[in-house]
PDB file of C-alpha atoms in Angstrom:
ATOM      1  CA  UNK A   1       0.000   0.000   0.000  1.00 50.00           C
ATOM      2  CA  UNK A   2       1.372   3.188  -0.993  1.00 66.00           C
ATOM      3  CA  UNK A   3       1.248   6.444   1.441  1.00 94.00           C
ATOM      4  CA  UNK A   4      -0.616   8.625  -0.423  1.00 96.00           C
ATOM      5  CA  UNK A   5      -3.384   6.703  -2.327  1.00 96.00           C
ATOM      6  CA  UNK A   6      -6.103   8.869  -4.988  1.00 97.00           C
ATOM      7  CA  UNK A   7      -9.512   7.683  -6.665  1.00 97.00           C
ATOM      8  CA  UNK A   8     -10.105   7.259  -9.391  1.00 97.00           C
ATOM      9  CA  UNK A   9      -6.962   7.199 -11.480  1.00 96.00           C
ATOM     10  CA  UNK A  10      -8.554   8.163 -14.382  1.00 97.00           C
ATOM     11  CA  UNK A  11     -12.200  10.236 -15.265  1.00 97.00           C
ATOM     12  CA  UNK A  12     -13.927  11.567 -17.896  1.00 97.00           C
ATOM     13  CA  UNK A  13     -17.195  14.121 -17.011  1.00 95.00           C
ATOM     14  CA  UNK A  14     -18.986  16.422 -18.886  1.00 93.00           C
ATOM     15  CA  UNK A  15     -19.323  19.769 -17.932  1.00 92.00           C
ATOM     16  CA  UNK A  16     -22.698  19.562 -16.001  1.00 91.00           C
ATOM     17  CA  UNK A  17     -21.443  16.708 -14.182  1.00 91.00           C
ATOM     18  CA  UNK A  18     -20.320  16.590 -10.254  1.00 95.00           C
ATOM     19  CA  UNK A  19     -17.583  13.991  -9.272  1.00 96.00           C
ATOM     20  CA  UNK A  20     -15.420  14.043  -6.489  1.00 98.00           C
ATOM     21  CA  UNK A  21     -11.325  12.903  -6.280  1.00 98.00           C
ATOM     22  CA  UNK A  22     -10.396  11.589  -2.959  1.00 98.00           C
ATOM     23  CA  UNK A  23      -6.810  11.274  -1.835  1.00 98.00           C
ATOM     24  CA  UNK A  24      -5.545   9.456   0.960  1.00 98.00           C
ATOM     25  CA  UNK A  25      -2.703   9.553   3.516  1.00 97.00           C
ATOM     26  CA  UNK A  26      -1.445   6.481   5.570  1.00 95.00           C
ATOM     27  CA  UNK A  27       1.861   8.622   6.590  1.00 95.00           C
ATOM     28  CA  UNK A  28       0.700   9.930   9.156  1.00 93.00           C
ATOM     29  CA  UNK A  29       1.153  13.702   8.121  1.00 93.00           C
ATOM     30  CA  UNK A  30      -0.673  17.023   9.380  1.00 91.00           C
ATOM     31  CA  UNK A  31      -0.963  18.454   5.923  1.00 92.00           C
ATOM     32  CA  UNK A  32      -1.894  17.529   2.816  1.00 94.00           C
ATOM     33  CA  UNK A  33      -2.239  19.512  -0.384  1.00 94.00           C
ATOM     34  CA  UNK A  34      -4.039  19.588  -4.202  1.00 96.00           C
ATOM     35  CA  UNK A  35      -1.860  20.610  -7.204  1.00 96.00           C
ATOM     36  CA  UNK A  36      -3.303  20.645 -10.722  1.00 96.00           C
ATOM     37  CA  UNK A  37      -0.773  19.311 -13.382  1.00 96.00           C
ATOM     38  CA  UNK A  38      -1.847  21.236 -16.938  1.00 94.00           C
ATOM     39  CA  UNK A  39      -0.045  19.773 -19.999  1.00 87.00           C
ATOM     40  CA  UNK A  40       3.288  21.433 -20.627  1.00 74.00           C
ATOM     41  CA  UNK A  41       3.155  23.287 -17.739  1.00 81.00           C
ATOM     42  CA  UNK A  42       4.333  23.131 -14.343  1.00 87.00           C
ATOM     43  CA  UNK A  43       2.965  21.570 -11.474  1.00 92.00           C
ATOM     44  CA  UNK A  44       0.252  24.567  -9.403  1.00 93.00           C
ATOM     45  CA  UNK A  45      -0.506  24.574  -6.020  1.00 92.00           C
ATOM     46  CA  UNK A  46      -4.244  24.782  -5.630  1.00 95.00           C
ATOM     47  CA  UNK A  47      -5.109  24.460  -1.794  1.00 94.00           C
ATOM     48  CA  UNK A  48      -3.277  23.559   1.547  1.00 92.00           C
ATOM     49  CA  UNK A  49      -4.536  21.893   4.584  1.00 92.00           C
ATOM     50  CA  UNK A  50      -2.509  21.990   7.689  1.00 87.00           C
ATOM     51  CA  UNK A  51      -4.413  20.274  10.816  1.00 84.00           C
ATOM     52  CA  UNK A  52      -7.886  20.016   8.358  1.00 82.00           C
ATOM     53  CA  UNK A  53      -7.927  23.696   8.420  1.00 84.00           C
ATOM     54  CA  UNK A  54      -7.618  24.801   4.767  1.00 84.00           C
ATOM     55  CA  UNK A  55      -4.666  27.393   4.848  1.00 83.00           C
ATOM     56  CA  UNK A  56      -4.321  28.042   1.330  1.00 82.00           C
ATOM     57  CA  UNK A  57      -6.581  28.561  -1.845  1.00 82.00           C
ATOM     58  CA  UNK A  58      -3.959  29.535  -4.547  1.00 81.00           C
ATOM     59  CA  UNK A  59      -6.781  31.915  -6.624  1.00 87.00           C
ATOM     60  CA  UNK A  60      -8.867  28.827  -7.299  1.00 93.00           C
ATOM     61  CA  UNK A  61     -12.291  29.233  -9.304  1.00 94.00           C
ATOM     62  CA  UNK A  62     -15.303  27.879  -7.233  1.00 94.00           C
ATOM     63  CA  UNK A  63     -15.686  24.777  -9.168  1.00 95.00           C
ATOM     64  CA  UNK A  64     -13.109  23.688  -7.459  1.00 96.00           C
ATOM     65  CA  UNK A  65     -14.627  22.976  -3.851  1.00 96.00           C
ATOM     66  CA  UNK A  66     -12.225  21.256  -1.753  1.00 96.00           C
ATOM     67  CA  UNK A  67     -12.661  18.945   1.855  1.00 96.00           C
ATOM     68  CA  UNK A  68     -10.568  17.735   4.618  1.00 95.00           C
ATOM     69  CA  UNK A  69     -12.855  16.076   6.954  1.00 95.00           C
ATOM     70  CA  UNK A  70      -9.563  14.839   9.292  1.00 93.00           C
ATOM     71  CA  UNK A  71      -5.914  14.820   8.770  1.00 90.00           C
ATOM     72  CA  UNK A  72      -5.830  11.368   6.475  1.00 95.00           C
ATOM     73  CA  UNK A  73      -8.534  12.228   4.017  1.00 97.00           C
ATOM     74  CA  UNK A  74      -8.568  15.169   1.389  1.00 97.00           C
ATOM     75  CA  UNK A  75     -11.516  15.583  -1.571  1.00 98.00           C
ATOM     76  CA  UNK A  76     -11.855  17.833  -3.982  1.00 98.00           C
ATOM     77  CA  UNK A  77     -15.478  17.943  -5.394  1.00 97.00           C
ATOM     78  CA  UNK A  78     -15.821  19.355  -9.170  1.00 97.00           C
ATOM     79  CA  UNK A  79     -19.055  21.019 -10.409  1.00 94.00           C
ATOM     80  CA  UNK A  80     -20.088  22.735 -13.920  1.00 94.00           C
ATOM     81  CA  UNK A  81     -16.035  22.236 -15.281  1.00 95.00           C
ATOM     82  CA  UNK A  82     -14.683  23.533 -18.500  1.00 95.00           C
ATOM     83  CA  UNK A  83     -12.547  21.579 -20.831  1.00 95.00           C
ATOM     84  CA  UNK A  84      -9.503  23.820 -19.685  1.00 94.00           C
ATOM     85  CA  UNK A  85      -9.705  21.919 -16.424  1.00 96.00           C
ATOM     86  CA  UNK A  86      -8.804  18.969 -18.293  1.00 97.00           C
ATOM     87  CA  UNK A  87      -5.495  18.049 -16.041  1.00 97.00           C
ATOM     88  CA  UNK A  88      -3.815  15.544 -14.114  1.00 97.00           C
ATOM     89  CA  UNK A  89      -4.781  16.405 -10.189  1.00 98.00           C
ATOM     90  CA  UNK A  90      -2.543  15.400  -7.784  1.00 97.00           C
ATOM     91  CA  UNK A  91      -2.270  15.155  -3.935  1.00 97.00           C
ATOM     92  CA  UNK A  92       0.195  15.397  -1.771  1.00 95.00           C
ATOM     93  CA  UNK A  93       1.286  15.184   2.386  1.00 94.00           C
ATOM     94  CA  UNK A  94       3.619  16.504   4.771  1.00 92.00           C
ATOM     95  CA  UNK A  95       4.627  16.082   7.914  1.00 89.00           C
ATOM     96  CA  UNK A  96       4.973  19.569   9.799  1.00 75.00           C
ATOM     97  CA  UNK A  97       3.800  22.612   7.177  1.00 67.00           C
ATOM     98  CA  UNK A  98       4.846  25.015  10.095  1.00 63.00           C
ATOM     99  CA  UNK A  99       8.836  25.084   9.035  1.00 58.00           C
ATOM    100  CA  UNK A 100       9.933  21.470   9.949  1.00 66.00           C
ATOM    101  CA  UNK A 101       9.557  18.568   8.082  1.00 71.00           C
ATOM    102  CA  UNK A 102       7.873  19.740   4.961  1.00 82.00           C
ATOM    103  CA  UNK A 103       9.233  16.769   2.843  1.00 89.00           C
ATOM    104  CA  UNK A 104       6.193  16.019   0.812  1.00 92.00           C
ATOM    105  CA  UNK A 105       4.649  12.772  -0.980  1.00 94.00           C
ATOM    106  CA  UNK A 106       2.717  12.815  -3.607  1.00 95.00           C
ATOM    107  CA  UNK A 107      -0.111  10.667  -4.706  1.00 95.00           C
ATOM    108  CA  UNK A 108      -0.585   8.705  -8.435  1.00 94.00           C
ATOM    109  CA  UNK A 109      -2.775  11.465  -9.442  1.00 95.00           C
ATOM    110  CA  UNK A 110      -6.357  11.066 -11.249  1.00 97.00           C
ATOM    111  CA  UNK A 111      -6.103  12.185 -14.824  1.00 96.00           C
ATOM    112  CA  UNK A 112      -9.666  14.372 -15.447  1.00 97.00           C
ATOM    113  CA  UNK A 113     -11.149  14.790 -18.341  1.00 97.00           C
ATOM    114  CA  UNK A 114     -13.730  17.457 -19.112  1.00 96.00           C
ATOM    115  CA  UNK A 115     -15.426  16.697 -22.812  1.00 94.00           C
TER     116      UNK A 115
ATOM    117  CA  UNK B   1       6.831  35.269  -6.126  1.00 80.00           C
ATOM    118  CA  UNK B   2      10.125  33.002  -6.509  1.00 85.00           C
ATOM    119  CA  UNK B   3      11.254  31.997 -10.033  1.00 91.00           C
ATOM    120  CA  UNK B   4      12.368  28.261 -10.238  1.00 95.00           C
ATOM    121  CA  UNK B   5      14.572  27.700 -13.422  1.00 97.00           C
ATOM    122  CA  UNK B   6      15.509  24.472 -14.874  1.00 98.00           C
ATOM    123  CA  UNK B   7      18.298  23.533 -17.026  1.00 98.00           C
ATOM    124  CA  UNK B   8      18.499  22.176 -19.672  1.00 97.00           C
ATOM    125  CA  UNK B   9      14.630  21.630 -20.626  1.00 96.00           C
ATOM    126  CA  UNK B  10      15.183  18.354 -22.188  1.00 97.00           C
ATOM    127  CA  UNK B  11      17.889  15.919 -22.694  1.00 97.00           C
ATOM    128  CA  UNK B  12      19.031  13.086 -24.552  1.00 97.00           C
ATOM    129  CA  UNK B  13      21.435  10.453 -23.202  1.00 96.00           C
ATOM    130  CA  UNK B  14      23.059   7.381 -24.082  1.00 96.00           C
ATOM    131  CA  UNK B  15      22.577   4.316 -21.679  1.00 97.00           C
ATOM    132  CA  UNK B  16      25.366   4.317 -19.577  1.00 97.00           C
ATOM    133  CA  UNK B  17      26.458   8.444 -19.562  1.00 97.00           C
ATOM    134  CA  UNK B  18      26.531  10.581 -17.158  1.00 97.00           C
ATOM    135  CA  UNK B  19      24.349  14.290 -16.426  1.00 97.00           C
ATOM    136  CA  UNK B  20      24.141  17.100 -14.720  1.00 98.00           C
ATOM    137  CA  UNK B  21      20.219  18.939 -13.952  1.00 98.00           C
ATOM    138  CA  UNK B  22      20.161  22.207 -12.585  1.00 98.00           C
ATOM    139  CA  UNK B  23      18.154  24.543 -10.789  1.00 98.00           C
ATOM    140  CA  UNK B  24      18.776  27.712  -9.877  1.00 98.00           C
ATOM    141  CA  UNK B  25      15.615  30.092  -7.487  1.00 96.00           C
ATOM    142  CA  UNK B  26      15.480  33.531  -7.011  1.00 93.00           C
ATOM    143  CA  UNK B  27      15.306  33.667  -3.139  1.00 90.00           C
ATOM    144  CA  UNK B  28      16.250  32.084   0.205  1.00 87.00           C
ATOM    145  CA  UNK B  29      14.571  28.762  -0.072  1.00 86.00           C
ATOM    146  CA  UNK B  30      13.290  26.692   3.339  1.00 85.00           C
ATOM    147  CA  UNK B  31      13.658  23.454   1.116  1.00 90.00           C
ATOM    148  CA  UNK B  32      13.959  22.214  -1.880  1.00 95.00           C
ATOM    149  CA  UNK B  33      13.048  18.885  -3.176  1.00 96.00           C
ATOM    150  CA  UNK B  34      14.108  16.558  -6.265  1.00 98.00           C
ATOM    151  CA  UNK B  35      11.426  14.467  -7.865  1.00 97.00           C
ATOM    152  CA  UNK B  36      11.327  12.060 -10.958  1.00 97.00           C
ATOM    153  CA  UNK B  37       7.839  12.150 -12.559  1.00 95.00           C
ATOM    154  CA  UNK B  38       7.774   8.909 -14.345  1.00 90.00           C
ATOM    155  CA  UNK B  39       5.340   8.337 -17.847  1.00 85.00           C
ATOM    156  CA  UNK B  40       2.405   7.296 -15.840  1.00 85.00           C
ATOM    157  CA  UNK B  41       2.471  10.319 -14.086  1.00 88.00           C
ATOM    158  CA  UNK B  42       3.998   9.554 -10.374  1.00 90.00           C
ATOM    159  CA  UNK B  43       5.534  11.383  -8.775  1.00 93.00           C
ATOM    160  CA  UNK B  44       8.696   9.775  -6.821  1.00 94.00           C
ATOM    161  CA  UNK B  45      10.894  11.677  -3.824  1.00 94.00           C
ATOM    162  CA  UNK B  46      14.150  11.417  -5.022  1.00 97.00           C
ATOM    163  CA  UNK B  47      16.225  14.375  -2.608  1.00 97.00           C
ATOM    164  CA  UNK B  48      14.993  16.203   0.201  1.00 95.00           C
ATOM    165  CA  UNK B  49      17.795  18.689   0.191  1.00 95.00           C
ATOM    166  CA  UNK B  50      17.843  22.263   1.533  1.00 92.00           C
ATOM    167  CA  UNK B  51      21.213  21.953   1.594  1.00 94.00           C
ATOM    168  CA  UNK B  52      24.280  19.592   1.515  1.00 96.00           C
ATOM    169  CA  UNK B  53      24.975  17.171  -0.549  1.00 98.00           C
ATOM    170  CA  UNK B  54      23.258  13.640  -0.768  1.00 97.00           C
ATOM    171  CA  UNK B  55      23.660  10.181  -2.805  1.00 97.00           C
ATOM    172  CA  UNK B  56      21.201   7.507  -3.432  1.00 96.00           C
ATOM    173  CA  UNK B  57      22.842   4.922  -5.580  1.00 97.00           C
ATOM    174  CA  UNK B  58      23.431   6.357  -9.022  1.00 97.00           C
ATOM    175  CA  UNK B  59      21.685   9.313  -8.007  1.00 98.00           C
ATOM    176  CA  UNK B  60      23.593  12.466  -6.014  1.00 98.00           C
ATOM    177  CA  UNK B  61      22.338  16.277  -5.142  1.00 98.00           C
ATOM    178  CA  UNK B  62      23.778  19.090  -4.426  1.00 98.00           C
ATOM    179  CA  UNK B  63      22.100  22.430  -2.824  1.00 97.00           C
ATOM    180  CA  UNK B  64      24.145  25.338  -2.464  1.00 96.00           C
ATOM    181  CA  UNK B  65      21.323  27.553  -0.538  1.00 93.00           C
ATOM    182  CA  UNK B  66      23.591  30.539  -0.090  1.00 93.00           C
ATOM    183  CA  UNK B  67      24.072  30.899  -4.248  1.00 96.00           C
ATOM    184  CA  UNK B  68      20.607  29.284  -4.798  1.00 96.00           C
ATOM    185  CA  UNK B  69      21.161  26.437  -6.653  1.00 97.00           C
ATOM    186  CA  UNK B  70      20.886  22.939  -6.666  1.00 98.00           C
ATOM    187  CA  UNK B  71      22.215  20.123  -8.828  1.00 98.00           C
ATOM    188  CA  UNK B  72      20.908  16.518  -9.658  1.00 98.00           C
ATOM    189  CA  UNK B  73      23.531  14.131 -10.821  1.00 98.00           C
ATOM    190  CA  UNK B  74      22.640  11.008 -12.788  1.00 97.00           C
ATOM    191  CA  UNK B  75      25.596   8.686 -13.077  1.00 97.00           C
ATOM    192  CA  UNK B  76      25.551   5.586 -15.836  1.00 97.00           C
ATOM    193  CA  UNK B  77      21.626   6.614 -16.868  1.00 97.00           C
ATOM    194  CA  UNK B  78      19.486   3.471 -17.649  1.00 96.00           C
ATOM    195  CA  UNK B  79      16.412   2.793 -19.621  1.00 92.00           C
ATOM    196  CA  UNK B  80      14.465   3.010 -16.359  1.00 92.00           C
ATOM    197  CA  UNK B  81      15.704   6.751 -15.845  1.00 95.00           C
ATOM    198  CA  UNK B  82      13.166   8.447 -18.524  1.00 95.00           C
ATOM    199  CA  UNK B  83      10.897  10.557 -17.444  1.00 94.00           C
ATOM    200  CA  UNK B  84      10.531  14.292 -16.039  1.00 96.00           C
ATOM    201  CA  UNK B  85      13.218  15.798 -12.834  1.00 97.00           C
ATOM    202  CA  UNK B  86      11.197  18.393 -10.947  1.00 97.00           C
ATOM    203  CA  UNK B  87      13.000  20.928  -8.599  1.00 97.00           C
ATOM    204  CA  UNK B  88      10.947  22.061  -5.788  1.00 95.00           C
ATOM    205  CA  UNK B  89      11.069  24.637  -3.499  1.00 94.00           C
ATOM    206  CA  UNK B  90       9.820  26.587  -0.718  1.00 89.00           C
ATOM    207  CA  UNK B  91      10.130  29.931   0.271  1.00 82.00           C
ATOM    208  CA  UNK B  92      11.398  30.923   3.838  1.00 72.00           C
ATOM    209  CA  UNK B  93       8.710  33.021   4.202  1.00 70.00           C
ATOM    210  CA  UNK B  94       6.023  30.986   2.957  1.00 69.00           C
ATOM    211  CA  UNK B  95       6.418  27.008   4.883  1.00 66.00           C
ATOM    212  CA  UNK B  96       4.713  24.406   3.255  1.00 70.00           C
ATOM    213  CA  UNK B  97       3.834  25.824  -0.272  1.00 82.00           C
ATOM    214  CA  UNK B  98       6.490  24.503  -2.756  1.00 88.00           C
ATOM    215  CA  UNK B  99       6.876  25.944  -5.921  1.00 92.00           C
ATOM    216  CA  UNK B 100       8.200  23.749  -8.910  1.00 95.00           C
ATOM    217  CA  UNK B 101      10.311  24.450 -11.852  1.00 96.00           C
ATOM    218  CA  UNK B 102       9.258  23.878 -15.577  1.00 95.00           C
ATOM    219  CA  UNK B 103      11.312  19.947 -14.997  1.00 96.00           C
ATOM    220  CA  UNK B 104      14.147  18.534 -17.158  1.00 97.00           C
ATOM    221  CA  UNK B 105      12.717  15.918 -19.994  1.00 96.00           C
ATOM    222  CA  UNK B 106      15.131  12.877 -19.603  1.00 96.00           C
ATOM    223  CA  UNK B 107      15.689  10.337 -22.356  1.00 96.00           C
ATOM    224  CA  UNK B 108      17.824   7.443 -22.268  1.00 96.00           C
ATOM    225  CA  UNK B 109      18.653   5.647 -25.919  1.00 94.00           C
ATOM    226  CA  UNK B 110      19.754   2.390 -25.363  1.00 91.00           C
TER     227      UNK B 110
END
């Protein structure tokens, strides 16, 4: 079993759908993070959770609704997407956000597309 | 914010040779982290390295924080080495947000 484990690897919605991606953490971190992966791009840091308290929304659109209902589980729930959004999504933990250990693991990543 | 810049964008290497990946940031860096994104997409820890230097098999780091750089080194590069080398970093001022480079494109002819 990996650490950080995300469902589903791969989906396809259309833009009036709702789906969720779940990540989880078996590391026993305190924060855990979304990125969004764009082709030929970089990796961008979407949202932070330290201690389930989100801590970070990097300018995200609404869409984009994430939830961290405890320190080992992370969603982000997608509503009325646009093709742009197409991506791969990818989650990752840490240890101690606050300056320590921020060593951080990444999940496979769930590769979305919007048609 | 910080600029992360990665050298050289892509690269082409015989089985067996030796390489050099570089990335240079803009400002005093917390941490920085190496990663090899492989073709499905993972994402694998290679260095945790705010500074030092570090090995892992064929696989060494260097992070000079004080002229902000770091370097990967991949010694004897196989046919299981392909893939993308991320630099990440994080800013002093800013704990737990990393920001990544644009990655090195690795390829390994056999």
């Amino acid at each position: 079993e990996t650490g950080v484990t995300q469902t589903p690897r791969h989906l396809v919605m259309g833009m009036t759908n709702k789906k969720s991606l779940k990540c989880e953490q078996h590391l026993g971190h305190n924060a855990m993070y979304w990125y969004k992966q764009s082709a030929k791009k970089p990796l961008e840091l979407m949202f932070v959770y330290n201690f389930k308290e989100q801590t970070e929304n990097n300018s995200v659109p609404s869409r984009f609704s994430p939830e961290c209902p405890n320190s080992s589980h992370l969603f982000l729930h997608l509503h009325t997407l646009q093709p742009e959004d197409s991506a791969l999504y990818l989650c990752a933990s840490s240890q101690d956000p606050g300056g320590g250990n921020t060593e951080a693991f990444f999940g496979q990543g769930t590769r979305l597309t919007v048609v | 914010g910080i600029q992360v810049e990665q050298s050289p964008p892509d690269l082409i290497l015989q089985e067996g040779a030796n390489s050099t990946l570089r990335c240079n940031f803009s400002d005093s860096v917390n941490n920085l982290q190496w990663f090899h994104q492989n073709p499905w997409g993972q994402l694998i820890n290679l260095f945790y390295i705010p500074s030092g230097t570090k090995q892992n098999g064929r696989l060494s780091a260097t992070t000079v924080a004080t002229e902000r750089y770091s370097l990967l080194y991949i010694s004897s590069s196989q046919t299981t080495d392909p893939g993308v080398y991320f630099c990440a970093v994080e800013l002093n001022t800013n704990a737990g947000k990393s920001t990544f480079g644009d990655g090195t494109t690795l390829t390994v002819k056999p």
